[in-house]
Short mmCIF file of C-alpha atoms in Angstrom, two decimals:
data_model
loop_
_atom_site.label_atom_id
_atom_site.label_comp_id
_atom_site.label_asym_id
_atom_site.label_seq_id
_atom_site.Cartn_x
_atom_site.Cartn_y
_atom_site.Cartn_z
CA MET T 47 135.82 198.07 152.97
CA LYS T 48 132.90 195.86 152.13
CA THR T 49 131.06 196.13 148.80
CA PRO T 50 127.29 195.89 149.04
CA ASP T 51 125.78 192.77 147.57
CA MET T 52 123.09 192.86 144.91
CA SER T 53 120.17 192.12 147.26
CA SER T 54 120.96 195.12 149.49
CA LEU T 55 121.23 197.36 146.38
CA ILE T 56 117.82 196.16 145.18
CA ALA T 57 116.38 196.81 148.63
CA ILE T 58 117.70 200.40 148.56
CA VAL T 59 116.23 200.98 145.08
CA LYS T 60 112.84 199.61 146.18
CA LYS T 61 112.87 201.78 149.29
CA TYR T 62 113.62 205.01 147.41
CA ARG T 63 111.97 204.29 144.05
CA MET T 64 109.69 207.35 144.11
CA LEU T 65 112.61 209.63 144.97
CA LEU T 66 114.69 208.05 142.17
CA LEU T 67 111.81 208.56 139.71
CA ILE T 68 111.48 212.25 140.63
CA VAL T 69 115.26 212.79 140.42
CA GLY T 70 115.36 211.01 137.05
CA LEU T 71 112.54 213.16 135.68
CA LEU T 72 114.26 216.33 136.89
CA ILE T 73 117.54 215.30 135.25
CA LEU T 74 115.71 214.47 132.01
CA SER T 75 113.84 217.78 132.03
CA LEU T 76 116.95 219.86 132.75
CA SER T 77 119.04 218.08 130.12
CA GLN T 78 116.31 218.65 127.54
CA GLN T 79 116.01 222.33 128.49
CA LYS T 80 119.74 223.08 128.71
CA PHE T 81 121.23 220.86 125.98
CA VAL T 82 118.70 219.47 123.49
CA MET T 83 116.45 222.49 122.89
CA PRO T 84 119.30 224.98 122.31
CA LEU T 85 120.68 222.58 119.70
CA VAL T 86 117.24 222.33 118.05
CA TYR T 87 116.90 226.13 117.99
CA ASP T 88 120.35 226.48 116.38
CA VAL T 89 119.39 224.02 113.65
CA ILE T 90 116.10 225.85 113.03
CA LYS T 91 117.92 229.20 112.73
CA SER T 92 120.45 227.79 110.27
CA ASP T 93 120.01 227.51 106.52
CA LEU T 94 120.07 223.72 106.71
CA PHE T 95 116.52 223.33 105.38
CA LEU T 96 116.52 226.38 103.12
CA VAL T 97 115.88 225.58 99.46
CA GLU T 98 116.97 228.17 96.92
CA SER T 99 114.41 228.43 94.13
CA LYS T 100 112.96 231.02 91.79
CA ASP T 101 109.52 229.74 92.81
CA LYS T 102 108.78 231.47 96.12
CA GLY T 103 105.20 230.31 96.66
CA SER T 104 102.15 232.17 97.85
CA GLN T 105 99.63 231.86 100.65
CA ALA T 106 96.89 233.15 98.36
CA PRO T 107 95.38 231.01 95.58
CA VAL T 108 97.19 231.47 92.26
CA SER T 109 96.60 230.93 88.57
CA THR T 110 99.92 230.61 86.76
CA PRO T 111 101.09 228.59 83.77
CA PHE T 112 102.70 226.09 86.15
CA SER T 113 99.60 225.75 88.34
CA ASN T 114 97.57 225.10 85.16
CA ILE T 115 100.03 222.41 84.07
CA ALA T 116 99.86 220.90 87.57
CA PHE T 117 96.04 220.91 87.29
CA MET T 118 96.24 219.10 83.92
CA HIS T 119 98.63 216.45 85.30
CA CYS T 120 96.40 215.88 88.36
CA ASN T 121 93.38 215.38 86.09
CA ASN T 122 95.30 212.93 83.90
CA TYR T 123 96.51 211.03 86.95
CA ILE T 124 92.95 210.71 88.31
CA LYS T 125 91.73 209.52 84.89
CA SER T 126 94.48 206.90 84.78
CA LYS T 127 93.35 205.49 88.15
CA ALA T 128 89.63 205.38 87.27
CA GLU T 129 87.77 202.16 86.47
CA PRO T 130 87.45 201.41 82.72
CA GLU T 131 83.64 201.79 82.76
CA THR T 132 83.88 205.19 84.52
CA SER T 133 83.85 208.44 82.59
CA LEU T 134 85.37 211.56 84.18
CA SER T 135 85.06 215.17 83.07
CA PHE T 136 86.85 218.15 84.56
CA PRO T 137 86.29 221.93 84.39
CA GLU T 138 88.66 224.19 82.46
CA LYS T 139 90.17 225.63 85.63
CA PRO T 140 90.54 224.39 89.21
CA LEU T 141 88.47 225.85 92.03
CA LYS T 142 91.71 226.98 93.66
CA ALA T 143 95.41 226.28 93.25
CA TRP T 144 98.17 227.14 95.69
CA ASP T 145 101.86 227.49 94.93
CA MET T 146 103.63 226.12 98.00
CA GLY T 147 107.06 227.24 96.75
CA ASN T 148 109.88 225.21 95.23
CA TYR T 149 107.49 224.04 92.47
CA GLN T 150 105.05 222.29 94.78
CA TYR T 151 101.34 222.84 94.13
CA ILE T 152 98.06 221.97 95.78
CA ILE T 153 95.13 221.79 93.37
CA ASN T 154 91.51 221.88 94.58
CA SER T 155 88.96 221.09 91.89
CA GLU T 156 85.80 219.24 90.93
CA MET T 157 85.02 216.43 88.53
CA THR T 158 81.90 214.82 87.15
CA VAL T 159 81.89 211.04 87.49
CA THR T 160 79.64 208.94 85.26
CA ASN T 161 79.43 205.18 85.80
CA ASN T 162 76.87 202.37 86.20
CA ALA T 163 75.56 204.04 89.38
CA GLY T 164 74.78 207.29 87.55
CA THR T 165 76.35 210.72 87.39
CA HIS T 166 77.57 212.66 90.40
CA ASN T 167 80.03 215.41 91.22
CA LYS T 168 83.11 214.95 93.35
CA LYS T 169 85.74 217.32 94.64
CA TYR T 170 89.39 216.48 94.90
CA VAL T 171 92.62 217.85 96.28
CA CYS T 172 95.88 216.92 94.59
CA ARG T 173 99.41 217.65 95.79
CA ILE T 174 101.97 217.62 93.01
CA THR T 175 105.64 218.60 92.64
CA TYR T 176 107.66 219.55 89.57
CA ASN T 177 110.94 217.66 89.93
CA ASN T 178 113.16 219.69 87.58
CA GLY T 179 113.19 222.84 89.70
CA ASP T 180 114.14 225.97 87.80
CA ASN T 181 114.47 224.09 84.49
CA GLU T 182 111.01 224.77 83.08
CA GLU T 183 111.67 223.48 79.54
CA ASP T 184 110.01 220.07 79.77
CA SER T 185 107.22 220.86 82.23
CA LEU T 186 104.52 219.24 80.04
CA ASN T 187 106.16 215.83 80.44
CA ILE T 188 104.43 213.94 83.28
CA ASP T 189 107.68 212.07 83.99
CA ASN T 190 109.05 215.33 85.42
CA TRP T 191 106.26 215.59 87.99
CA SER T 192 105.49 213.62 91.15
CA ILE T 193 101.97 213.17 92.50
CA ILE T 194 102.32 213.27 96.28
CA GLY T 195 98.68 212.38 96.93
CA VAL T 196 95.07 212.77 95.86
CA SER T 197 92.06 212.98 98.14
CA GLU T 198 88.50 212.79 96.81
CA SER T 199 85.16 213.58 98.43
CA ASP T 200 81.56 213.84 97.34
CA SER T 201 80.42 217.42 96.79
#
């Protein structure tokens, strides 16, 4: 029995390339549907990403001692990043604060910025996480918090 040489194999592939593309796409789609997605659904149903915490979070805005501490740390962080000739002042309470659960907070507030260009108001959103979880003893220490990000905009 003769084995086909490489040039005849290439000729066959060129002749049926559209058919091979369609068959390849069908195989890819079926393997995704029958093997990959059931595995993904099993992982989603499992407790793999579940974090046990006393802090359950809330979809509604909150005002708790921890959200107030998070607000204070966000303000101090923004002050630390400001230019030396810029003066910042903040209200007593944020506009809104959300407890995302597992000691993660989103703070939405305003600030008054005074610099060489004058005085204007800005709004900011700060995402911050308390790193010590259920151990609330040293929550005033900024070293126990992580600023995930701050976004500012003119009001």
